PDB file of C-alpha atoms in Angstrom:
ATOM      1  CA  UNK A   1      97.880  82.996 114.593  1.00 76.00           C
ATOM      2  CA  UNK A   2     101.181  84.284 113.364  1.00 87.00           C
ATOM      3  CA  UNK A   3     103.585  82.457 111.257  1.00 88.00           C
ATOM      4  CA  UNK A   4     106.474  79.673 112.375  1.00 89.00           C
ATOM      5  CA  UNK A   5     109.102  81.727 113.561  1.00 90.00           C
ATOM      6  CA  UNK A   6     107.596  84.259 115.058  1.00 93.00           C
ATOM      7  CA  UNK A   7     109.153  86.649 117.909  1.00 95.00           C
ATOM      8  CA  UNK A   8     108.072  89.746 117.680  1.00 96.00           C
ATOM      9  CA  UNK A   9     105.152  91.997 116.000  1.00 95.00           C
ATOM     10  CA  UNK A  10     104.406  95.414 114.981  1.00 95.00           C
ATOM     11  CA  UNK A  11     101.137  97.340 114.693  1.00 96.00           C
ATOM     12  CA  UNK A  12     100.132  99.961 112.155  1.00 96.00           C
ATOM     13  CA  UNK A  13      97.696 101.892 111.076  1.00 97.00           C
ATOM     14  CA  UNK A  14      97.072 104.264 108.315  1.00 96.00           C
ATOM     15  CA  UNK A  15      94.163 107.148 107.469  1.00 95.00           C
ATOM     16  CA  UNK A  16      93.585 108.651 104.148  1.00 95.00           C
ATOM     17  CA  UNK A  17      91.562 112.019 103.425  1.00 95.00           C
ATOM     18  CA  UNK A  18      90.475 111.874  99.624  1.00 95.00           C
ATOM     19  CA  UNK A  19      89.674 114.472  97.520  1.00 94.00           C
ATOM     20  CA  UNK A  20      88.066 112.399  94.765  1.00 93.00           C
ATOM     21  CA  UNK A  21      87.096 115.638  92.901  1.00 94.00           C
ATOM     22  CA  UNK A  22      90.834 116.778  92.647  1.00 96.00           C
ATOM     23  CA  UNK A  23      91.783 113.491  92.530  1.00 96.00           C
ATOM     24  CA  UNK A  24      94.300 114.347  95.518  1.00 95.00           C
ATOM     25  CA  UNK A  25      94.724 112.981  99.150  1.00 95.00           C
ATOM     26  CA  UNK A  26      96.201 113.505 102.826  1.00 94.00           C
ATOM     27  CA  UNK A  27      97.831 110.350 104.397  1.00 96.00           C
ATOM     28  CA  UNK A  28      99.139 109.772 107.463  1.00 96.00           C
ATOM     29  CA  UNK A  29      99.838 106.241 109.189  1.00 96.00           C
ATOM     30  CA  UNK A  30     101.262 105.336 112.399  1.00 97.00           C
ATOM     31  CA  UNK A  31     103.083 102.081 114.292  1.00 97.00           C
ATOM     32  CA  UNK A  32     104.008 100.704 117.621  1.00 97.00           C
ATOM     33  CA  UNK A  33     107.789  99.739 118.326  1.00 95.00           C
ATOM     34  CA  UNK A  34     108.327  96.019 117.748  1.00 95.00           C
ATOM     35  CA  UNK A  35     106.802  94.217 120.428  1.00 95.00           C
ATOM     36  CA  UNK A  36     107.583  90.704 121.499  1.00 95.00           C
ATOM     37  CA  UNK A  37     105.298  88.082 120.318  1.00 95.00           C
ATOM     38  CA  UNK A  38     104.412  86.199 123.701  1.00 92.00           C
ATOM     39  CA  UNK A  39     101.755  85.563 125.794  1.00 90.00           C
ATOM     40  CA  UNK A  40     101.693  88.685 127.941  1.00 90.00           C
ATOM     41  CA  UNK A  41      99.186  90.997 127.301  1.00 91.00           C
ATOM     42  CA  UNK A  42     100.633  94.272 126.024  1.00 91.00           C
ATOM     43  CA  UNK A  43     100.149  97.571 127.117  1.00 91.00           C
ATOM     44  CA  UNK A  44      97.498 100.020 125.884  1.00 94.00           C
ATOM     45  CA  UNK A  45      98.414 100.824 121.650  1.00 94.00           C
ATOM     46  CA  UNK A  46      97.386 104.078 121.031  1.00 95.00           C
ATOM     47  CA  UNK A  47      97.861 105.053 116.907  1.00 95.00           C
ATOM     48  CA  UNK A  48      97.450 108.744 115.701  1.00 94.00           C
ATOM     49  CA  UNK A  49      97.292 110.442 112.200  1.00 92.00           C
ATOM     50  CA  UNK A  50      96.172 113.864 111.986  1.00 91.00           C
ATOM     51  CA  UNK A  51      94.081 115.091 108.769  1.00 91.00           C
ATOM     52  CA  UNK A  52      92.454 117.797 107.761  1.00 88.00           C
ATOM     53  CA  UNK A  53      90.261 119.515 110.997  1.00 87.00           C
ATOM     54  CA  UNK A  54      86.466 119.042 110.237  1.00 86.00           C
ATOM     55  CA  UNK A  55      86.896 117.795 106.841  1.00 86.00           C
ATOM     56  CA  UNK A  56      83.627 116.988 104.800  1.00 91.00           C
ATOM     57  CA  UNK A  57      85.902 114.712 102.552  1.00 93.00           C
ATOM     58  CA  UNK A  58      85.703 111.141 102.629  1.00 94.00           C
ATOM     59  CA  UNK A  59      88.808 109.291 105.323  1.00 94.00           C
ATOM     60  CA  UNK A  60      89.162 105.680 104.498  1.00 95.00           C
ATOM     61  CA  UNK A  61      91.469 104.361 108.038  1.00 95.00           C
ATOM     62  CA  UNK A  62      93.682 100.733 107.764  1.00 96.00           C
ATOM     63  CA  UNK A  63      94.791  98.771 110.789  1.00 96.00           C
ATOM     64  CA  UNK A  64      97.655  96.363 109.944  1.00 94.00           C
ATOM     65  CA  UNK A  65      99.692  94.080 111.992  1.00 93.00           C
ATOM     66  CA  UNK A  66     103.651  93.119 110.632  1.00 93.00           C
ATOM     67  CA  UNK A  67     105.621  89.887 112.058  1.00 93.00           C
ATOM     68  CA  UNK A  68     109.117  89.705 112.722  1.00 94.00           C
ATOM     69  CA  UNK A  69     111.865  86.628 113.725  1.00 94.00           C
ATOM     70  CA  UNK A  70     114.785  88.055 115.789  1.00 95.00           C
ATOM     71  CA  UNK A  71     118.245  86.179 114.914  1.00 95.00           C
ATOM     72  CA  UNK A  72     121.252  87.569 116.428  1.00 94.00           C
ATOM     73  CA  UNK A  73     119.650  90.872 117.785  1.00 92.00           C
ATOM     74  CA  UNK A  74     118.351  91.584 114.287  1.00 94.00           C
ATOM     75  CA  UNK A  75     114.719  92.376 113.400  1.00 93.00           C
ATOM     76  CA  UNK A  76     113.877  90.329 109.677  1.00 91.00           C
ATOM     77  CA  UNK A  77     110.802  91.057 108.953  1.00 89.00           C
ATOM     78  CA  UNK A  78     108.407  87.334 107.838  1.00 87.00           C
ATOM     79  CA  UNK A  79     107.021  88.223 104.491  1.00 78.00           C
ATOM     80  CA  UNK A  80     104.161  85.654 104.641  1.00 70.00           C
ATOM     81  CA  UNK A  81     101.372  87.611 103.394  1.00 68.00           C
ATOM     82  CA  UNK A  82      98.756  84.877 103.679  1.00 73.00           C
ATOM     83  CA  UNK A  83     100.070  86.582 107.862  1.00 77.00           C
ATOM     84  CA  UNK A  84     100.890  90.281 107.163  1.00 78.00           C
ATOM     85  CA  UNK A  85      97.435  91.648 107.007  1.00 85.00           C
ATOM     86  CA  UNK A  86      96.397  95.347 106.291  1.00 87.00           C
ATOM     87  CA  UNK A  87      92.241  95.944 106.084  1.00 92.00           C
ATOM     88  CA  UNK A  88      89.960  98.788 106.049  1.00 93.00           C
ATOM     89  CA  UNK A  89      88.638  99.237 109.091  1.00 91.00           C
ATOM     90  CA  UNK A  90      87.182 102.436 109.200  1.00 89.00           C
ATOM     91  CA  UNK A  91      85.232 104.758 106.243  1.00 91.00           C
ATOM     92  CA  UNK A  92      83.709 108.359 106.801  1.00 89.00           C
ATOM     93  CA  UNK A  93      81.714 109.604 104.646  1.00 82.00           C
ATOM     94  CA  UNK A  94      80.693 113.081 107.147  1.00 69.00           C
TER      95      UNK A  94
END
């Protein structure tokens, strides 16, 4: 569930490509518009980040979802973080 207050949401999503030799990385991250936090079903999210083409480094990818209260036309974002939530969701090792 999301926290008291709620109106809106936002989705995000982040992919790393690390170098852990060079101790250097490639990240690129993504995010849907703020959507409204109801119960209709939203549209199709599609998230891109583009890395290195047929990389044999390791990508580590995080999915993330951000909740917002609308007062006045204004977006504040709820900084609950016990809400907020950013995991890894995805690692490639090739």
């Amino acid at each position: 569930g999301a926290p008291s207050g709620t109106t809106h949401f936002k989705i995000v999503m982040g992919a790393a490509e690390i170098d852990f030799a060079t101790e250097t990385s490639v990240f690129e991250s993504d995010e849907t518009a703020v959507l409204p936090y109801d119960s209709a079903d939203t549209a199709q999210i599609d998230l891109m980040a583009a890395l290195t083409a047929n990389s044999v480094l390791p990508v580590i990818q995080v999915l993330g979802i951000e909740f917002y209260q609308e007062v006045n036309g204004t977006m504040y974002p709820l900084k609950n973080g016990s809400y907020n939530a950013l995991s890894v969701i995805d690692v490639d090792t090739v």
